[in-house]
CSV table of C-alpha atoms in Angstrom, one decimal:
chain,number,residue,atom,x,y,z
N,262,MET,CA,35.7,-30.3,-2.8
N,263,THR,CA,39.0,-29.1,-4.3
N,264,SER,CA,38.6,-26.7,-7.3
N,265,LEU,CA,41.2,-25.7,-9.9
N,266,ASN,CA,42.2,-22.7,-7.8
N,267,ASP,CA,42.0,-24.5,-4.4
N,268,TYR,CA,44.6,-26.9,-3.4
N,269,ALA,CA,45.1,-29.1,-0.3
N,270,VAL,CA,48.5,-30.0,1.2
N,271,ASN,CA,49.3,-33.4,2.5
N,272,PHE,CA,50.8,-32.4,5.8
N,273,ASN,CA,47.8,-30.4,7.0
N,274,LYS,CA,44.3,-31.2,5.7
N,275,LYS,CA,42.8,-28.0,7.1
N,276,LEU,CA,45.3,-25.8,5.1
N,277,LYS,CA,44.1,-24.8,1.6
N,278,VAL,CA,46.2,-23.0,-1.1
N,279,SER,CA,44.8,-20.8,-3.9
N,280,PHE,CA,46.2,-18.3,-6.4
N,281,ASN,CA,43.6,-15.6,-6.0
N,282,GLY,CA,45.3,-13.4,-3.4
N,283,GLY,CA,44.9,-10.3,-5.5
N,284,ASP,CA,47.5,-7.5,-6.0
N,285,LEU,CA,50.4,-9.4,-4.6
N,286,SER,CA,54.0,-9.6,-5.8
N,287,SER,CA,56.9,-11.8,-4.8
N,288,ASP,CA,59.4,-9.2,-6.2
N,289,ALA,CA,58.6,-6.1,-4.2
N,290,GLY,CA,62.3,-5.7,-3.5
N,291,LEU,CA,62.8,-4.4,-7.0
N,292,LEU,CA,62.1,-1.1,-5.4
N,293,ILE,CA,65.8,-1.0,-4.3
N,294,PRO,CA,67.5,-1.4,-7.7
N,295,ARG,CA,64.8,0.8,-9.3
N,296,SER,CA,65.6,3.6,-6.8
N,297,PHE,CA,69.3,3.2,-7.4
N,298,ASP,CA,68.5,3.4,-11.2
N,299,GLU,CA,66.7,6.7,-10.6
N,300,SER,CA,69.7,8.1,-8.6
N,301,LEU,CA,72.3,7.0,-11.2
N,302,GLY,CA,70.1,7.7,-14.3
N,303,LEU,CA,70.0,4.4,-16.2
N,304,SER,CA,66.4,4.7,-17.2
N,305,ARG,CA,66.9,8.3,-18.4
N,306,LEU,CA,70.0,7.2,-20.4
N,307,ILE,CA,68.0,4.4,-22.1
N,308,GLU,CA,65.2,6.8,-23.0
N,309,ALA,CA,67.8,9.3,-24.4
N,310,TYR,CA,69.3,6.6,-26.6
N,311,PHE,CA,66.0,5.1,-27.7
N,312,PRO,CA,63.4,7.9,-27.7
N,313,GLN,CA,59.8,6.9,-28.3
N,314,ILE,CA,58.7,7.1,-31.9
N,315,GLY,CA,55.0,7.0,-32.6
N,316,LYS,CA,52.3,6.0,-30.1
N,317,HIS,CA,53.3,2.4,-29.3
N,318,CYS,CA,52.0,1.1,-26.0
N,319,HIS,CA,55.5,-0.3,-25.3
N,320,SER,CA,58.5,1.7,-26.7
N,321,THR,CA,61.9,0.2,-27.3
N,322,ALA,CA,63.1,1.9,-24.1
N,323,ASP,CA,60.2,0.3,-22.2
N,324,VAL,CA,61.1,-3.1,-23.4
N,325,ILE,CA,64.8,-2.7,-22.6
N,326,ARG,CA,63.9,-1.6,-19.1
N,327,GLN,CA,61.5,-4.5,-18.6
N,328,VAL,CA,64.1,-7.1,-19.7
N,329,ILE,CA,66.6,-5.5,-17.3
N,330,TYR,CA,64.2,-5.9,-14.3
N,331,THR,CA,62.9,-9.3,-15.2
N,332,THR,CA,66.6,-10.4,-15.5
N,333,ILE,CA,67.4,-8.9,-12.0
N,334,ALA,CA,64.3,-10.8,-10.6
N,335,GLY,CA,65.6,-14.0,-12.0
N,336,TYR,CA,63.1,-14.5,-14.9
N,337,HIS,CA,65.4,-15.3,-17.8
N,338,THR,CA,62.8,-16.3,-20.4
N,339,ASP,CA,60.5,-13.8,-22.0
N,340,ASP,CA,57.6,-16.1,-21.4
N,341,ALA,CA,57.6,-15.1,-17.8
N,342,SER,CA,56.4,-11.6,-18.8
N,343,ASP,CA,53.1,-13.1,-19.8
N,344,HIS,CA,52.5,-14.1,-16.2
N,345,LEU,CA,53.9,-10.9,-14.8
N,346,ARG,CA,51.9,-8.5,-16.9
N,347,GLN,CA,49.8,-7.3,-14.0
N,348,ASP,CA,52.4,-7.8,-11.2
N,349,PRO,CA,52.0,-4.8,-8.9
N,350,ALA,CA,55.8,-4.5,-8.2
N,351,PHE,CA,56.7,-4.6,-11.9
N,352,THR,CA,54.0,-2.3,-13.1
N,353,GLN,CA,54.9,0.3,-10.4
N,354,ILE,CA,58.6,0.3,-11.0
N,355,LEU,CA,58.2,0.5,-14.8
N,356,GLY,CA,55.3,3.0,-14.6
N,357,LYS,CA,53.1,0.8,-16.8
N,358,LYS,CA,49.5,-0.4,-16.5
N,359,ALA,CA,50.7,-3.7,-17.9
N,360,LEU,CA,54.0,-5.3,-18.9
N,361,ALA,CA,54.8,-6.1,-22.5
N,362,SER,CA,54.0,-9.7,-23.5
N,363,GLN,CA,56.4,-12.2,-24.8
N,364,PRO,CA,55.4,-11.6,-28.5
N,365,THR,CA,55.8,-7.8,-28.0
N,366,ILE,CA,59.3,-8.3,-26.5
N,367,SER,CA,60.3,-10.5,-29.4
N,368,ARG,CA,58.9,-8.1,-32.0
N,369,CYS,CA,60.8,-5.2,-30.4
N,370,LEU,CA,64.1,-7.0,-30.1
N,371,ASN,CA,63.9,-8.5,-33.6
N,372,HIS,CA,63.4,-4.9,-34.9
N,373,PHE,CA,67.0,-4.0,-33.8
N,374,ASP,CA,69.6,-3.4,-36.6
N,375,ILE,CA,73.4,-3.1,-36.4
N,376,LYS,CA,73.2,0.7,-35.7
N,377,MET,CA,70.8,0.1,-32.7
N,378,LEU,CA,73.1,-2.7,-31.4
N,379,GLU,CA,76.0,-0.2,-31.6
N,380,LYS,CA,73.9,2.2,-29.6
N,381,LEU,CA,73.5,-0.4,-26.9
N,382,ASP,CA,77.2,-1.0,-26.9
N,383,GLN,CA,77.9,2.7,-26.3
N,384,LEU,CA,75.1,2.8,-23.7
N,385,LEU,CA,76.9,0.2,-21.7
N,386,LEU,CA,80.0,2.4,-21.5
N,387,ASP,CA,78.0,5.6,-20.8
N,388,PHE,CA,76.4,3.8,-17.9
N,389,VAL,CA,79.9,3.0,-16.6
N,390,ALA,CA,80.6,6.8,-16.8
N,391,LYS,CA,77.5,7.4,-14.6
N,392,ALA,CA,79.1,5.2,-11.9
N,393,TYR,CA,82.5,6.9,-12.4
N,394,ALA,CA,80.8,10.3,-11.8
N,395,VAL,CA,80.0,9.1,-8.3
N,396,SER,CA,83.3,7.4,-7.6
N,397,GLN,CA,86.1,7.4,-10.2
N,398,PRO,CA,88.8,4.7,-9.8
N,399,GLU,CA,92.5,5.5,-10.0
N,400,TYR,CA,93.2,2.2,-11.8
N,401,VAL,CA,91.1,-0.1,-14.0
N,402,VAL,CA,92.3,-3.6,-14.8
N,403,LEU,CA,91.0,-4.8,-18.1
N,404,ASP,CA,90.4,-8.6,-17.8
N,405,VAL,CA,89.6,-10.0,-21.2
N,406,ASP,CA,88.4,-13.5,-21.9
N,407,SER,CA,86.0,-15.5,-23.9
N,408,THR,CA,83.3,-17.9,-22.7
N,409,HIS,CA,80.8,-20.4,-24.2
N,410,ILE,CA,77.1,-20.2,-24.4
N,411,ASP,CA,75.1,-23.3,-25.4
N,412,THR,CA,72.7,-23.1,-28.2
N,413,HIS,CA,69.8,-25.4,-29.3
N,414,GLY,CA,68.2,-26.1,-32.6
N,415,GLN,CA,69.0,-24.0,-35.7
N,416,GLN,CA,70.1,-20.8,-34.0
N,417,GLU,CA,71.9,-18.5,-36.4
N,418,ASN,CA,75.8,-18.6,-36.2
N,419,SER,CA,75.7,-21.5,-33.7
N,420,ALA,CA,78.7,-23.7,-34.3
N,421,TYR,CA,80.7,-26.5,-32.7
N,422,ASN,CA,83.6,-25.4,-30.6
N,423,TYR,CA,86.3,-28.0,-30.2
N,424,HIS,CA,87.8,-26.5,-27.0
N,425,TYR,CA,84.4,-26.7,-25.1
N,426,GLY,CA,83.3,-29.8,-27.0
N,427,THR,CA,79.8,-28.6,-27.7
N,428,THR,CA,77.7,-26.3,-30.0
N,429,GLY,CA,77.0,-22.7,-29.1
N,430,TYR,CA,78.3,-19.1,-29.2
N,431,HIS,CA,81.7,-17.9,-28.2
N,432,PRO,CA,81.3,-14.3,-26.9
N,433,LEU,CA,84.2,-12.1,-25.9
N,434,MET,CA,84.0,-10.1,-22.6
N,435,VAL,CA,86.1,-7.5,-20.8
N,436,PHE,CA,85.6,-6.7,-17.1
N,437,ASP,CA,87.2,-4.4,-14.7
N,438,GLY,CA,89.1,-7.0,-12.7
N,439,LEU,CA,89.0,-4.8,-9.5
N,440,THR,CA,85.3,-4.2,-9.4
N,441,GLY,CA,83.7,-6.7,-11.7
N,442,ASP,CA,82.1,-4.0,-13.9
N,443,LEU,CA,81.3,-5.3,-17.4
N,444,LEU,CA,82.9,-2.9,-19.9
N,445,LYS,CA,82.0,-4.7,-23.1
N,446,VAL,CA,80.6,-8.0,-24.4
N,447,GLU,CA,80.4,-9.1,-28.0
N,448,LEU,CA,78.5,-12.2,-29.2
N,449,ARG,CA,80.5,-14.3,-31.7
N,450,LYS,CA,80.0,-17.4,-33.8
N,451,GLY,CA,80.7,-20.5,-31.8
N,452,SER,CA,83.7,-21.7,-33.8
N,453,VAL,CA,85.9,-18.6,-33.8
N,454,TYR,CA,89.2,-18.7,-32.0
N,455,THR,CA,89.6,-17.0,-28.6
N,456,SER,CA,91.6,-13.9,-29.8
N,457,ARG,CA,89.7,-13.4,-33.1
N,458,ASN,CA,89.4,-9.6,-33.6
N,459,VAL,CA,90.4,-8.9,-30.0
N,460,ALA,CA,92.2,-5.7,-31.0
N,461,ALA,CA,89.1,-4.3,-32.9
N,462,PHE,CA,87.0,-5.4,-29.9
N,463,LEU,CA,89.1,-3.5,-27.4
N,464,LYS,CA,90.0,-0.4,-29.4
N,465,PRO,CA,86.7,1.5,-28.8
N,466,VAL,CA,87.0,0.8,-25.1
N,467,LEU,CA,90.5,2.2,-25.0
N,468,GLN,CA,89.5,5.2,-27.0
N,469,TRP,CA,86.6,5.8,-24.6
N,470,PHE,CA,88.8,5.7,-21.6
N,471,ARG,CA,91.5,8.0,-23.1
N,472,SER,CA,88.8,10.4,-24.2
N,473,LYS,CA,86.6,10.5,-21.1
N,474,PHE,CA,89.0,9.5,-18.3
N,475,PRO,CA,92.6,10.1,-19.4
N,476,ASP,CA,93.8,10.1,-15.8
N,477,ILE,CA,92.7,6.5,-15.1
N,478,GLN,CA,95.7,4.1,-15.3
N,479,LEU,CA,94.9,1.0,-17.4
N,480,ILE,CA,96.4,-2.4,-17.3
N,481,LEU,CA,95.2,-5.4,-19.3
N,482,ARG,CA,95.5,-9.1,-18.3
N,483,GLY,CA,95.0,-12.0,-20.7
N,484,ASP,CA,95.8,-15.7,-21.0
N,485,SER,CA,97.9,-17.2,-23.8
N,486,GLY,CA,94.9,-17.2,-26.2
N,487,PHE,CA,95.4,-13.4,-26.4
N,488,ALA,CA,99.1,-13.4,-27.0
N,489,THR,CA,99.0,-11.6,-30.4
N,490,PRO,CA,101.3,-8.8,-31.6
N,491,GLU,CA,98.3,-6.8,-32.8
N,492,LEU,CA,97.1,-6.6,-29.2
N,493,TYR,CA,100.5,-5.6,-27.9
N,494,GLU,CA,100.8,-2.9,-30.5
N,495,LEU,CA,97.3,-1.6,-29.7
N,496,LEU,CA,98.0,-1.4,-26.0
N,497,GLU,CA,101.3,0.3,-26.5
N,498,ALA,CA,99.7,2.8,-28.8
N,499,PHE,CA,97.2,3.7,-26.0
N,500,ASP,CA,99.8,3.7,-23.2
N,501,VAL,CA,98.2,0.7,-21.5
N,502,TYR,CA,100.2,-1.7,-19.3
N,503,TYR,CA,99.7,-5.4,-20.0
N,504,VAL,CA,100.5,-8.8,-18.6
N,505,ILE,CA,99.7,-11.6,-21.1
N,506,ARG,CA,100.7,-15.2,-20.7
N,507,LEU,CA,102.7,-16.9,-23.5
N,508,LYS,CA,102.5,-20.5,-24.5
N,509,TYR,CA,105.6,-22.6,-23.7
N,510,ASN,CA,107.8,-23.2,-26.7
N,511,GLY,CA,111.4,-24.1,-27.4
N,512,ARG,CA,112.7,-20.6,-27.8
N,513,LEU,CA,111.3,-19.5,-24.5
N,514,SER,CA,112.7,-22.6,-22.9
N,515,ALA,CA,116.2,-21.7,-24.3
N,516,CYS,CA,115.9,-18.2,-22.9
N,517,SER,CA,115.2,-19.5,-19.4
N,518,ARG,CA,118.0,-22.1,-19.4
N,519,ALA,CA,120.2,-20.0,-17.2
N,520,ALA,CA,117.4,-19.6,-14.7
N,521,ASP,CA,116.8,-23.4,-14.9
N,522,ASP,CA,120.4,-24.0,-14.0
N,523,GLU,CA,120.1,-21.6,-11.1
N,524,PHE,CA,116.9,-23.4,-9.9
N,525,TYR,CA,118.6,-26.8,-9.8
N,526,ALA,CA,121.7,-25.4,-8.3
N,527,THR,CA,119.7,-23.7,-5.5
N,528,TYR,CA,117.1,-26.4,-4.8
N,529,GLY,CA,118.6,-29.5,-6.3
N,530,THR,CA,116.8,-32.7,-5.3
N,531,ASP,CA,114.9,-31.2,-2.4
N,532,TYR,CA,111.4,-32.5,-3.4
N,533,SER,CA,109.9,-32.2,0.1
N,534,LYS,CA,109.0,-28.5,-0.3
N,535,SER,CA,107.6,-26.2,-3.0
N,536,HIS,CA,110.1,-23.9,-4.6
N,537,ASN,CA,109.9,-20.9,-6.9
N,538,LEU,CA,112.4,-18.9,-8.9
N,539,TYR,CA,111.7,-15.7,-10.8
N,540,HIS,CA,113.6,-14.4,-13.8
N,541,ASP,CA,113.2,-12.0,-16.7
N,542,PHE,CA,114.7,-11.6,-20.2
N,543,THR,CA,114.2,-9.7,-23.5
N,544,TYR,CA,112.5,-11.8,-26.2
N,545,GLN,CA,111.3,-11.3,-29.7
N,546,ALA,CA,109.0,-13.8,-31.4
N,547,GLY,CA,109.2,-14.2,-35.1
N,548,SER,CA,105.9,-12.4,-35.6
N,549,TRP,CA,106.9,-9.4,-33.4
N,550,ASP,CA,108.4,-6.2,-34.9
N,551,ILE,CA,110.3,-5.4,-31.6
N,552,SER,CA,111.6,-7.3,-28.6
N,553,ARG,CA,109.7,-7.2,-25.4
N,554,ARG,CA,110.2,-8.0,-21.7
N,555,VAL,CA,109.2,-11.5,-20.7
N,556,VAL,CA,109.1,-12.6,-17.0
N,557,CYS,CA,109.4,-16.2,-16.0
N,558,ARG,CA,108.4,-18.2,-13.0
N,559,ILE,CA,110.0,-21.6,-12.4
N,560,GLU,CA,108.0,-23.6,-9.8
N,561,ARG,CA,108.1,-27.1,-8.5
N,562,HIS,CA,105.5,-28.3,-6.0
N,563,ALA,CA,106.4,-30.6,-3.2
N,564,GLY,CA,106.6,-34.2,-4.4
N,565,GLU,CA,106.9,-33.2,-8.1
N,566,LEU,CA,110.0,-34.3,-10.1
N,567,CYS,CA,110.1,-31.6,-12.8
N,568,PRO,CA,109.5,-27.8,-12.5
N,569,ARG,CA,106.9,-25.9,-14.4
N,570,HIS,CA,107.4,-22.7,-16.3
N,571,THR,CA,105.1,-19.7,-16.6
N,572,PHE,CA,106.0,-17.0,-19.2
N,573,ILE,CA,104.4,-13.5,-19.2
N,574,VAL,CA,105.0,-10.8,-21.7
N,575,THR,CA,104.7,-7.4,-20.2
N,576,ASN,CA,105.6,-3.7,-20.4
N,577,LEU,CA,105.6,-3.4,-16.6
N,578,THR,CA,108.9,-2.6,-14.9
N,579,ALA,CA,108.0,-4.3,-11.6
N,580,HIS,CA,109.9,-7.2,-10.1
N,581,PRO,CA,109.1,-10.5,-11.9
N,582,GLN,CA,107.4,-11.9,-8.8
N,583,GLU,CA,105.1,-8.9,-8.7
N,584,VAL,CA,104.3,-9.3,-12.4
N,585,ILE,CA,103.4,-12.9,-11.9
N,586,GLY,CA,101.2,-12.0,-8.9
N,587,VAL,CA,99.3,-9.4,-11.0
N,588,TYR,CA,98.6,-11.9,-13.7
N,589,HIS,CA,97.4,-14.7,-11.4
N,590,LYS,CA,94.8,-12.4,-9.8
N,591,ARG,CA,92.9,-12.6,-13.2
N,592,GLY,CA,91.4,-15.8,-11.9
N,593,GLN,CA,88.7,-13.6,-10.3
N,594,MET,CA,87.3,-13.0,-13.8
N,595,GLU,CA,86.0,-16.5,-13.9
N,596,ASN,CA,83.7,-15.6,-11.0
N,597,PHE,CA,82.5,-12.5,-12.8
N,598,ILE,CA,81.7,-14.6,-15.9
N,599,LYS,CA,79.9,-17.2,-13.8
N,600,GLU,CA,77.7,-14.6,-12.1
N,601,ALA,CA,76.9,-12.9,-15.4
N,602,LYS,CA,75.9,-16.2,-17.0
N,603,LEU,CA,74.1,-18.0,-14.2
N,604,ASP,CA,72.7,-15.2,-12.1
N,605,PHE,CA,71.8,-12.8,-15.0
N,606,GLY,CA,70.9,-15.3,-17.7
N,607,MET,CA,73.6,-14.4,-20.1
N,608,ASP,CA,73.8,-18.1,-21.0
N,609,THR,CA,70.2,-18.2,-22.0
N,610,LEU,CA,69.9,-16.8,-25.5
N,611,SER,CA,66.9,-18.5,-27.1
N,612,HIS,CA,66.2,-16.4,-30.2
N,613,SER,CA,66.8,-17.8,-33.6
N,614,SER,CA,68.4,-14.5,-34.9
N,615,PHE,CA,72.0,-14.0,-34.0
N,616,LEU,CA,71.6,-10.2,-33.9
N,617,THR,CA,68.6,-10.5,-31.5
N,618,ASN,CA,70.7,-12.7,-29.2
N,619,ALA,CA,73.5,-10.1,-29.3
N,620,VAL,CA,70.9,-7.4,-28.3
N,621,LYS,CA,69.6,-9.6,-25.4
N,622,LEU,CA,73.2,-10.2,-24.2
N,623,LEU,CA,73.9,-6.5,-24.0
N,624,ILE,CA,70.6,-5.7,-22.2
N,625,ARG,CA,71.5,-8.3,-19.6
N,626,GLY,CA,74.9,-6.7,-19.4
N,627,LEU,CA,73.1,-3.5,-18.4
N,628,ALA,CA,71.2,-5.4,-15.7
N,629,TYR,CA,74.5,-6.9,-14.5
N,630,ASN,CA,76.2,-3.5,-14.2
N,631,LEU,CA,73.2,-2.0,-12.4
N,632,ILE,CA,73.7,-4.5,-9.6
N,633,SER,CA,77.5,-4.3,-9.8
N,634,PHE,CA,77.4,-0.5,-9.3
N,635,MET,CA,74.8,-0.8,-6.6
N,636,LYS,CA,77.0,-3.3,-4.7
N,637,ARG,CA,79.9,-1.0,-4.9
N,638,LEU,CA,78.2,2.3,-4.3
N,639,VAL,CA,75.4,1.8,-1.8
N,640,LEU,CA,75.3,-1.7,-0.3
N,641,PRO,CA,76.9,-2.2,3.2
N,642,LYS,CA,80.4,-3.8,3.3
N,643,ALA,CA,79.0,-7.2,4.3
N,644,TYR,CA,77.1,-7.5,1.0
N,645,LYS,CA,79.5,-5.8,-1.5
N,646,LYS,CA,80.9,-9.1,-2.7
N,647,SER,CA,77.6,-11.0,-2.6
N,648,ARG,CA,76.5,-12.7,-5.8
N,649,MET,CA,73.1,-11.8,-7.4
N,650,LEU,CA,71.7,-15.2,-6.3
N,651,THR,CA,72.3,-14.1,-2.7
N,652,LEU,CA,71.0,-10.5,-3.2
N,653,ARG,CA,67.9,-11.9,-4.9
N,654,VAL,CA,67.0,-13.8,-1.8
N,655,ILE,CA,68.0,-11.0,0.6
N,656,LEU,CA,66.5,-8.0,-1.3
N,657,ILE,CA,64.4,-8.8,-4.3
N,658,LYS,CA,62.2,-11.7,-3.2
N,659,VAL,CA,60.0,-9.8,-0.8
N,660,ALA,CA,56.2,-10.3,-0.7
N,661,GLY,CA,54.3,-7.1,-1.3
N,662,ARG,CA,50.7,-6.1,-1.7
N,663,LEU,CA,49.5,-3.1,-3.6
N,664,VAL,CA,46.9,-0.9,-1.8
N,665,ARG,CA,45.4,2.3,-3.2
N,666,SER,CA,44.2,4.9,-0.7
N,667,GLY,CA,43.0,8.3,-1.8
N,668,ARG,CA,45.9,10.0,-3.6
N,669,SER,CA,48.5,7.5,-2.4
N,670,THR,CA,49.5,4.1,-3.6
N,671,TRP,CA,51.1,1.8,-1.1
N,672,LEU,CA,53.2,-1.3,-1.7
N,673,LYS,CA,52.9,-3.0,1.7
N,674,LEU,CA,55.7,-5.5,2.3
N,675,SER,CA,55.7,-8.6,4.4
N,676,SER,CA,55.8,-7.9,8.2
N,677,SER,CA,57.9,-11.1,8.6
N,678,PHE,CA,60.6,-9.9,6.2
N,679,PRO,CA,64.0,-11.0,7.8
N,680,TYR,CA,66.0,-8.2,6.2
N,681,LEU,CA,63.6,-5.3,7.0
N,682,ASN,CA,66.4,-3.1,8.6
N,683,LEU,CA,68.7,-3.5,5.6
N,684,PHE,CA,65.8,-2.7,3.2
N,685,HIS,CA,64.8,0.4,5.3
N,686,ASP,CA,68.4,1.7,5.4
N,687,LEU,CA,68.8,1.3,1.6
N,688,LEU,CA,65.5,3.1,0.9
N,689,VAL,CA,66.5,6.0,3.2
N,690,LYS,CA,70.0,6.1,1.6
N,691,LEU,CA,68.5,6.2,-1.9
N,692,GLU,CA,65.7,8.7,-1.1
């Protein structure tokens, strides 16, 4: 007879399934990112920023670390922690007898105020500094963009966004376009325009780089939504190169007329092939205090009748074709945003409080960077560009059983684990 904890399967009547296997975990692979965390010092950094006050069973630092690791394991709702409270992998990597429950997590995150949120913001950059202490880049490409996060019900500051055609939040993000590292993320009301307060958003990041890493060369890329004189002036003040797309308008078209004539004179009515022509000129919009360099690409694809124009404002002195090439590589940022939202749950913000959702977004940013740094600094070349969805299958989702023997505690992993050699090599490397 089948009980509540005993199930039969339809393809083999002799096979029974139950959920009473004991101290088992399906996330024993969290040992790898936790070991990397220990090497780089993320947990110590969190504890330094949020020292324990009083004798609470779960401190603010404990909750932040728990959310980081449940995020890495793919549990993007706090309810999952109620089921994971006694999970042997989680309790061992977090050093707790039991995990914080969903109500405890909510109470902790709802306790955050603006000053604590600012601490998290600074913590994200200081964690980047930990990675730079291991391997400092020569260049950092600041890819800035906004994205959309759907909301549900009466969440604070949720608003309709006409560009996305739905209700939600409209956060601003800046990544290193060469590595995928997240440098800053700010939750915003859903109805704000793309470039709203972008200069104020970026200024602390630029100050941090110039203060901590003055030798790193910075270049910013942005689409036409960020074509604002306030941003140009900020970047010029901090000696930052930029390539920012401009929206097509009549004045820009007039400035490129000579290049249009050259294009038609060179390629005429040859519609059988794709053709490109590059040009640059000095331009000053009505809202600009000074004139700036604008590069232009005129392109016509095979079979098309009329050419298209791409205008980029820049302070680079490189050839126009190289400038256009630098700009178009910003497309990789869409992949970074996709991974952050889908693989790390940044698109799952379910709290009613706007501030609490902003806190959750930054904590998940820490989880994202922990894996981003791990990919770059310790993973083999074959896995450095893998998404978290892939790494979760290869490294994290490993069956493990907790066994206590004398003074030792063993987390015994599945003998049938296909990636045993990779797992072994990483543990040795991080030892």
